[in-house]
Structures are given as structure tokens and as C-alpha cells.
Coordinates of C-alpha atoms in Angstrom, one line a residue:
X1 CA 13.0 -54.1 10.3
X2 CA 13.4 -51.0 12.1
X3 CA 17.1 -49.1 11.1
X4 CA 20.2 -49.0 13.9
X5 CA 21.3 -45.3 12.2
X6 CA 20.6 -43.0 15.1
X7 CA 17.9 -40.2 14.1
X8 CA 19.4 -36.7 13.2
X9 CA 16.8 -34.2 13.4
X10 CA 15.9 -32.0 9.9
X11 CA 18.4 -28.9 9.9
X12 CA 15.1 -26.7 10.7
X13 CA 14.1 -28.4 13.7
X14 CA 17.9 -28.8 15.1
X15 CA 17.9 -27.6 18.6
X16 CA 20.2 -24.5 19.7
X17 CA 21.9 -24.4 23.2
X18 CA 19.7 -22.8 25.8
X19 CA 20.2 -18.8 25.9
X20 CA 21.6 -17.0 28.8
X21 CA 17.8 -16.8 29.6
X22 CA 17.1 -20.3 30.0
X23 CA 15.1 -20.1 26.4
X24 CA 15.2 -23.3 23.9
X25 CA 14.9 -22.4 20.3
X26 CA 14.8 -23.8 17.2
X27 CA 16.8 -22.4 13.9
X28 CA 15.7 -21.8 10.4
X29 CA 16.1 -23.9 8.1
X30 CA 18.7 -22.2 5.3
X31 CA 17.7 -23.1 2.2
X32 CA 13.8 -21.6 3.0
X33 CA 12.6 -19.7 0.8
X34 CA 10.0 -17.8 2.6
X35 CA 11.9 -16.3 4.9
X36 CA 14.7 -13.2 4.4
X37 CA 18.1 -14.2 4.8
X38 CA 18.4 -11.5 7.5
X39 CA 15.8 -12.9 9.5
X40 CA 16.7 -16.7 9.4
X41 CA 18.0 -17.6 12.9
X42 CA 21.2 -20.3 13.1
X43 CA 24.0 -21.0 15.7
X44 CA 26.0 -18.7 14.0
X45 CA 24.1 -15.6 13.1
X46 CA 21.8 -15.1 16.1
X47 CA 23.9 -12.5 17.8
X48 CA 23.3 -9.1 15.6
X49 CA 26.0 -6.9 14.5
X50 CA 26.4 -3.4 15.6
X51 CA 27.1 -0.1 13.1
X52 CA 28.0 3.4 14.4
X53 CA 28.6 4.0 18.1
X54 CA 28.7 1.4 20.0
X55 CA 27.3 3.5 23.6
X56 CA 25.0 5.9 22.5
X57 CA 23.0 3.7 19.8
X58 CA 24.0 7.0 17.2
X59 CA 20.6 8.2 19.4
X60 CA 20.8 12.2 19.1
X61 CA 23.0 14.1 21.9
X62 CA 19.8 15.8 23.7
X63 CA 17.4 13.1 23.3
X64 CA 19.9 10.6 25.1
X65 CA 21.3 13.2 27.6
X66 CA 17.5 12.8 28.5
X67 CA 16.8 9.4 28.6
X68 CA 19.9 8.9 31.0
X69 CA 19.0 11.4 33.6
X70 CA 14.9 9.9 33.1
X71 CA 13.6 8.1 36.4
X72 CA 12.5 5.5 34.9
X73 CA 14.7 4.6 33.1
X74 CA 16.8 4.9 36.4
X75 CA 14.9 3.3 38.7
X76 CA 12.0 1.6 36.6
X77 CA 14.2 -0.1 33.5
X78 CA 17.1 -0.7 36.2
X79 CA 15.9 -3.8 37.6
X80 CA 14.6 -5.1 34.0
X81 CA 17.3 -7.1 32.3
X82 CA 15.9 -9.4 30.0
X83 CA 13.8 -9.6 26.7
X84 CA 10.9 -10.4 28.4
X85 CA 10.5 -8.0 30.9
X86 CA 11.1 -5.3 28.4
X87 CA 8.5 -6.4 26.3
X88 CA 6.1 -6.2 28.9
X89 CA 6.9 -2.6 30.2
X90 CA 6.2 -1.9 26.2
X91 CA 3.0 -3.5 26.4
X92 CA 2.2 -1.5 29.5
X93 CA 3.3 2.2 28.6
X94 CA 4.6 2.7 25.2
X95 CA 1.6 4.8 23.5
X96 CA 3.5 6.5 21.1
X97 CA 7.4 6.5 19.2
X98 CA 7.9 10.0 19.4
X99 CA 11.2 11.1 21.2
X100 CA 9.0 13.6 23.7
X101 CA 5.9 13.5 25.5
X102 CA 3.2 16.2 23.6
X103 CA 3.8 19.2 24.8
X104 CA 6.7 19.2 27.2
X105 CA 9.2 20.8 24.4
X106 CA 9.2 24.2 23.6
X107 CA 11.1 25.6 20.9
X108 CA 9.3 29.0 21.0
X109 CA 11.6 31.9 21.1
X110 CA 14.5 29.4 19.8
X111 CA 16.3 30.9 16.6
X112 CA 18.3 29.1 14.8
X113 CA 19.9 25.5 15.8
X114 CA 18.6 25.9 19.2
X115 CA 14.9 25.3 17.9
X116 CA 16.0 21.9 15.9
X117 CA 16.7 19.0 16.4
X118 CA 20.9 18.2 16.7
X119 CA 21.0 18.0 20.6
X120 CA 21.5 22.1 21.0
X121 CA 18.2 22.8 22.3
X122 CA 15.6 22.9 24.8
X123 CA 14.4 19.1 25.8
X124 CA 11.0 18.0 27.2
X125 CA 9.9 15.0 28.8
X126 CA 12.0 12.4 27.1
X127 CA 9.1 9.3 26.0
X128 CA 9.0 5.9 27.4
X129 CA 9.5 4.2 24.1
X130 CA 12.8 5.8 23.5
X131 CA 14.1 5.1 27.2
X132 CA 12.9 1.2 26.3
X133 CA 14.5 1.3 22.7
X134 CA 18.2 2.3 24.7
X135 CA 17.4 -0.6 27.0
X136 CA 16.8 -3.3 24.2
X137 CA 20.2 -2.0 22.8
X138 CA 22.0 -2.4 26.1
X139 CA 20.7 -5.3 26.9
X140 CA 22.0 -6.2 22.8
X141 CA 18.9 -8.0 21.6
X142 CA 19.4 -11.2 19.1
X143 CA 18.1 -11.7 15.6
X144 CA 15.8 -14.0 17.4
X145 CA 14.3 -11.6 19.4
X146 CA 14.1 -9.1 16.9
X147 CA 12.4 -10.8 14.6
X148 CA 9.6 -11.7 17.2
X149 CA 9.6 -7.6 17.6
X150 CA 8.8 -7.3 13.6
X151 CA 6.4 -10.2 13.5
X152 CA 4.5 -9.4 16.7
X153 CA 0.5 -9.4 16.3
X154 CA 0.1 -8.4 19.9
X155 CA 1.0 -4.9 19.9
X156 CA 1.6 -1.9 17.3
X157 CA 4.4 -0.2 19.1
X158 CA 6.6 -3.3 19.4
X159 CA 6.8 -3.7 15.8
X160 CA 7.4 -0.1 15.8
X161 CA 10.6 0.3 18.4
X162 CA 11.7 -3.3 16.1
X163 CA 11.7 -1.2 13.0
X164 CA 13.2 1.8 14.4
X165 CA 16.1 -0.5 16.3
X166 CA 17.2 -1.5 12.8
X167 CA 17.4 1.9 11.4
X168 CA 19.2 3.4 14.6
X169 CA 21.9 0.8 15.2
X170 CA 21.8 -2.3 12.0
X171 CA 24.8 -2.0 9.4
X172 CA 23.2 0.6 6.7
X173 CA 23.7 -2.0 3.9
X174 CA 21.1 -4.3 5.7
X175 CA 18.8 -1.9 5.6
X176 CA 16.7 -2.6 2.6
X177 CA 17.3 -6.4 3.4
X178 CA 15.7 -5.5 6.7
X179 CA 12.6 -3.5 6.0
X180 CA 11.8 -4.3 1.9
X181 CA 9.5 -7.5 2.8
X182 CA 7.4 -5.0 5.2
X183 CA 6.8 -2.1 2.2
X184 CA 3.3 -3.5 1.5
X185 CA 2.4 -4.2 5.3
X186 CA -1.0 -2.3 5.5
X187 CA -1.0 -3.0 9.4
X188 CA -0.9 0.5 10.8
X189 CA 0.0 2.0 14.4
X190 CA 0.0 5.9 15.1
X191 CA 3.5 7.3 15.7
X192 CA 2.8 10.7 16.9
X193 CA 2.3 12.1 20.9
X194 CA -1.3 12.5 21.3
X195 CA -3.0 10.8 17.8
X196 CA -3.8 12.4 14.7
X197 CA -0.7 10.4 11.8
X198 CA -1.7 7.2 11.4
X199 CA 0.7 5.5 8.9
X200 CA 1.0 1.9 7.4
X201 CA 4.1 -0.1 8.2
X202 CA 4.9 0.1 5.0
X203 CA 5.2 3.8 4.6
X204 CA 7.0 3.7 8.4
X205 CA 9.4 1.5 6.5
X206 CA 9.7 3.9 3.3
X207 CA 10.4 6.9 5.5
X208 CA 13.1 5.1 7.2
X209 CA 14.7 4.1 4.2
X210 CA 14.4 7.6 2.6
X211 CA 14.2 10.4 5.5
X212 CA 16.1 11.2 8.7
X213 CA 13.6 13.5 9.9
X214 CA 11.7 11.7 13.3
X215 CA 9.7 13.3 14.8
X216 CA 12.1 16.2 16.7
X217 CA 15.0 13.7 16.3
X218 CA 17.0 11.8 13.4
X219 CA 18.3 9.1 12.2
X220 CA 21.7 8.3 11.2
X221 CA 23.0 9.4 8.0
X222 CA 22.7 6.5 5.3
X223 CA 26.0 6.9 3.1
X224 CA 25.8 8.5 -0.5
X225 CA 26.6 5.0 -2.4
X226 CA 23.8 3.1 0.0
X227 CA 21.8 5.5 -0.5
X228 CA 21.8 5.4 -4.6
X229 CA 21.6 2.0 -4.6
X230 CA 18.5 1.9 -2.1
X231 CA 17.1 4.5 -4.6
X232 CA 17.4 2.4 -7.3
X233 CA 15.8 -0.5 -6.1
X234 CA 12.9 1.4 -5.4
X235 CA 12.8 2.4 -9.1
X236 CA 12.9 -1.4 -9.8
X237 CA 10.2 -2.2 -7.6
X238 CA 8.2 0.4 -9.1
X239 CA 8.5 -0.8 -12.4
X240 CA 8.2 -3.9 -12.0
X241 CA 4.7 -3.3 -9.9
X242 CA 3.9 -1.0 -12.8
X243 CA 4.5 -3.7 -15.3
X244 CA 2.4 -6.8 -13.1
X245 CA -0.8 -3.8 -13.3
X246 CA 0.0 -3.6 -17.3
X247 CA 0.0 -7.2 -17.2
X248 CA -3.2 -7.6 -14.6
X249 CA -4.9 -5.4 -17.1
X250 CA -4.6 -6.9 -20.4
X251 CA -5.8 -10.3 -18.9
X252 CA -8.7 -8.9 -18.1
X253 CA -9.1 -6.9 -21.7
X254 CA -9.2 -10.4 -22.9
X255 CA -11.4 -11.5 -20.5
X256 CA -13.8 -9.1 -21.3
X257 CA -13.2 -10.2 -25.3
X258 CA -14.2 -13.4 -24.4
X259 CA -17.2 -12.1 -22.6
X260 CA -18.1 -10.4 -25.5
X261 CA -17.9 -13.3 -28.3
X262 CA -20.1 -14.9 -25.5
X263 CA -22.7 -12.3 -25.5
X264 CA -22.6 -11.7 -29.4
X265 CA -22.7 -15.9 -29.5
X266 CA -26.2 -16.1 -27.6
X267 CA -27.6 -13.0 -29.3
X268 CA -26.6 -14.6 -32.9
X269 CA -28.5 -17.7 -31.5
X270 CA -31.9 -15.3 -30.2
X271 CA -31.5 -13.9 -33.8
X272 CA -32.3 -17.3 -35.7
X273 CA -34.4 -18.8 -32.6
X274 CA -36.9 -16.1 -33.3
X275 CA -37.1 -16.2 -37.0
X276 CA -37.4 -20.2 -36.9
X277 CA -40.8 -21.8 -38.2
X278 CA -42.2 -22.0 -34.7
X279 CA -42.2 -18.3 -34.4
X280 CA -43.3 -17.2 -37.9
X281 CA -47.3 -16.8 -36.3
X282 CA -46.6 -14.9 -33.9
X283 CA -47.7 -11.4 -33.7
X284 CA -44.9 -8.8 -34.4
X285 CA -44.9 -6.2 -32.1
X286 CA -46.1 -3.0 -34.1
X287 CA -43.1 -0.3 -34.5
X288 CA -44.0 3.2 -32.2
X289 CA -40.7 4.4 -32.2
X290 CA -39.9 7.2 -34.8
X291 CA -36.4 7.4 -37.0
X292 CA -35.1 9.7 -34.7
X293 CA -36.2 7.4 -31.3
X294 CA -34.5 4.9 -33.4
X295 CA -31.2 6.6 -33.6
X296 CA -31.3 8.2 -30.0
X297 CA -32.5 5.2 -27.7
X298 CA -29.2 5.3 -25.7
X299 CA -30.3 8.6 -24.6
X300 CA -32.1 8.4 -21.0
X301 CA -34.8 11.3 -22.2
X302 CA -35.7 9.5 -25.3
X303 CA -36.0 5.8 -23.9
X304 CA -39.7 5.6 -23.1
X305 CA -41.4 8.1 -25.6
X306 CA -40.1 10.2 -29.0
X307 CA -39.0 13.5 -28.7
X308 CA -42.0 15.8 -29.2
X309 CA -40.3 18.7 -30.6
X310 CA -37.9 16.8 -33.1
X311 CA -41.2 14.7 -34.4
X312 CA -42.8 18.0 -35.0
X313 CA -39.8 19.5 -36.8
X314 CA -39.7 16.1 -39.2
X315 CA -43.5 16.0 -39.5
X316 CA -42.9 19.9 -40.7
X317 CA -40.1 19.1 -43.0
X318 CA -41.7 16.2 -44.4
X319 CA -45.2 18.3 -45.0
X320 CA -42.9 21.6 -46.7
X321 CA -41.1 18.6 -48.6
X322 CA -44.2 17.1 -50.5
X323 CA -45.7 21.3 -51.0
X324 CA -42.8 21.8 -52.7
X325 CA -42.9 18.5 -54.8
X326 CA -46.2 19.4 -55.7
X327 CA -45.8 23.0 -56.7
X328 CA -42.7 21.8 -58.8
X329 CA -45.0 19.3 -60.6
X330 CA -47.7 21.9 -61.1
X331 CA -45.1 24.3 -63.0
X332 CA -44.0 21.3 -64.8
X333 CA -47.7 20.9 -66.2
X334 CA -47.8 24.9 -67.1
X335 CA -44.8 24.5 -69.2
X336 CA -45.7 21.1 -71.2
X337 CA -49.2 22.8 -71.6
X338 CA -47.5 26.2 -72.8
X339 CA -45.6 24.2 -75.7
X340 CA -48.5 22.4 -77.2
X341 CA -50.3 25.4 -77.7
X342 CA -47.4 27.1 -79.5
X343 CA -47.0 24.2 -81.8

């Protein structure tokens, strides 16, 4: 008999109301393992919290003086308002994440705070990936969305401005939640104007969590205690990697003992096999090595033929050996024959 309950969907396929895109979605389900906290989508998380400045993204004074008066982010970025659309002017002309287009800033001749990088100096060309990261924070992305950024496996510089839209603008005690599952990602973009430093994900993701220097601009200040305690789980990752390698090789030091009672095993058994009865008429093979072949036959030079000057040297030794025997036996007969004749 079929049951008269009505059907309740699992929790990780319940459906969540359309988006103010028109976009159906699915949430996580909250007791899965596999996937961070942070980056679980439900009804009631799916809107991301804001930390620091709620206008200006804590984006550096110059750098967002520049994207405001940029044209395209006037004209272009103006008439894209959704996620979508965003995503597809980074498909189209992000090249880099650096604040400024190579070579548009000069800092030549600037002394002091005017050559660095706290909003004092002289600007460039402002990129298109930082106009784009100021419109994915006005347009106030969900977790959603910016978990697709992190995942994506259809461009470098999407997971890129994902990563640095959590260090510019996500609560600084999220940040290691953010970015630890992403320290061993060996995917690897280039962040630099015009080429030349490419870097894993994962070390993007350890300079974000222990620098502020980014290229010519900087990141918002992590506080002291955060900071400690980001410090310190690095330590514990480190050891505890260090410790799995300690562990990975002592497995295989007794795998190779194993290998090696195998191998002494098989050679105990060619041992007796070849002094069995069956074997006992077979013809030997004659010794042509010397003692000193014998000794030395790890040594590459001596493998196929005996030294020629230490056979000498023995064959001399051996000759001055037996001379001497014989002169001693010689004087031994003088002296025996000496004392008979005085008796």
C-alpha cells in the first residue's frame, strides 16, 4: 500500500524562495561534513555579513578615488546589476588583480608617503578587476554566489576577486574559516600586470592571511588577538603535516623491512636449492677473483677485472714473505749445526 503522509523533501534538497534574480536554489544540507560551515548555504545564512566600512569596501583612499571617477566603471559597470552580468565582464577583461594597469603609476621622484601606497600619491590607470570587485560589493553578493566565485573551474581571476572579496570586506574572525580549506589548492592564476608571479591558491591564500602588502595597495588591518590566533593555527597545521610525513615514513621503513626478509627469504632458499643432490655434478665455476676483488666488488673500477697494481703489490709481499721465511730457516740450520760441533 502506497503511504497518505505527504512527501517532505531531504533538508539538502529543500527548495529556497526564488532570488531577487529570478534564481531557484537549493541549500546545504547542515550536518555535511564535506563542506565548511561558512560555505553551507540555508535560508538563513545566505545574505553575508559586512566588517569595516560599509561604502568604501576598507578599499584604499587613492585606489577607490580612482575607480569612482573610471569610465567604465561609470558608463560600462552602470548598466550591470546582477551577478551574472558581472561575472561575464570578468570573464571578458579581468587579466590581472593588481590595483593598476602596468605602467600607468609613477612613483619616481616621490619621497616619502607620496611614493607608497596609503592613498597620498600619484595614481595610474585604476584595473578592471578592482572596478568589478567594488561592483560585486555594491551589488552585496550572497554566500551563494560567493562560493560559486571560489569553486569556479572556468576562470583564474574569478576565484581570485572571490578570495580577495573575503579579505577586503568578511568579519576578520572568518577569515581562516574562509580560506584554510584552499591552503593546499595547487591551481595557480598570475596576479601581477603584465605576467611574470605565478602563485598557487594556496600561497594567495597564505599571503592574505599573513601580509597586507597587495600589489601597490593593502588590505585591512587583521587585529593583534586574530592575528595570534591565525598564527597559531598555522603552527598546528604545521605540525601536524610534519607528524603525518614522520608517520608516512616509518610505514614505509617497514615496508622496506618486509621487502628485505623477502629478499633474504628467497636467497636462503637459492642457498640450499643449489647445494641440493641435483646440483652436486655440476661444474663449479672456477674462482678468478683475487682477495682483494673479493673485498672491493662494490667498487665500479674493480667489478669486471682485479686491480693490477694491488695484485702486484700482494704478489710482491707474498714473494718478500716466503724470502724471508727461508732466510730465517737457513740461519736456524747455521745455529743447530754450530752446537753439534761444539759438543
Amino acid at each position: 500500500m502506497y503511504s497518505t503522509k505527504p512527501y517532505v523533501a531531504p533538508e539538502a534538497l529543500m527548495m529556497m524562495a526564488p532570488t531577487a534574480e529570478g534564481e531557484t536554489f537549493y541549500e546545504d544540507d547542515a550536518y555535511d561534513t564535506s563542506i565548511p560551515d561558512l560555505q553551507k548555504v540555508t535560508k538563513k545564512n545566505n545574505i553575508l555579513p559586512l566588517w569595516g566600512n560599509q561604502k568604501t569596501m576598507n578599499l584604499n583612499g587613492l585606489v577607490l578615488e580612482n575607480v569612482l571617477q573610471c569610465t567604465y566603471y561609470k558608463q560600462v559597470l552602470a548598466e550591470a546589476n546582477t551577478y551574472q552580468q558581472i561575472v561575464d565582464e570578468i570573464y571578458m577583461h579581468v587579466r590581472h588583480l593588481e590595483p593598476w594597469e602596468k605602467g600607468t603609476r609613477k612613483v619616481q621622484g616621490m619621497t616619502g608617503m607620496c611614493g607608497g601606497v596609503r592613498g597620498v600619491g600619484a595614481g595610474g590607470v585604476i584595473s578592471s578587476a578592482f572596478c568589478l570587485l567594488f561592483k560585486l560589493f555594491n551589488i552585496r553578493i550572497t554566500r551563494k554566489q560567493l562560493v560559486s566565485m571560489l569553486n569556479s573551474n572556468q576562470s583564474a581571476y574569478l576565484r581570485g576577486l572571490g578570495f580577495m572579496y573575503i579579505r577586503f570586506c568578511q568579519p576578520p574572525s572568518d577569515l581562516w574559516a574562509w580560506l584554510e580549506p584552499y591552503l593546499d589548492d595547487e591551481d595557480s592564476v598570475d596576479p601581477r600586470s603584465g605576467g611574470g608571479d605565478e602563485l598557487t591558491f594556496g600561497q594567495i591564500c597564505r599571503m592574505m592571511l599573513t601580509k597586507l602588502d597587495w600589489y601597490g595597495t593593502l588590505f585591512p588591518r587583521i587585529p593583534v588577538p586574530i592575528q595570534k590566533d591565525i598564527d597559531e593555527k598555522f603552527r598546528e597545521r604545521n605540525r601536524l603535516m610534519l607528524e603525518e610525513q614522520q608517520g608516512y615514513e616509518g610505514e614505509r621503513t617497514g615496508y622496506n623491512a618486509q621487502r628485505h626478509a623477502i629478499r633474504e627469504m628467497e636467497r636462503e632458499h637459492d642457498r640450499k636449492r643449489k647445494g641440493s643432490p641435483t646440483r652436486e655434478g655440476e661444474k663449479k665455476k672456477k674462482q678468478i677473483r683475487c682477495d682483494h676483488h673479493l673485498r672491493h666488488h662494490h667498487c665500479r673500477k674493480h667489478r669486471k677485472e682485479c686491480p693490477k697494481r694491488a695484485k702486484a703489490a700482494r704478489a710482491a709481499a707474498k714473494e718478500a714473505e716466503e724470502k724471508e721465511k727461508e732466510a730465517n730457516g737457513e740461519e736456524k740450520k747455521k745455529e743447530s749445526g754450530n752446537g753439534n760441533n761444539d759438543n
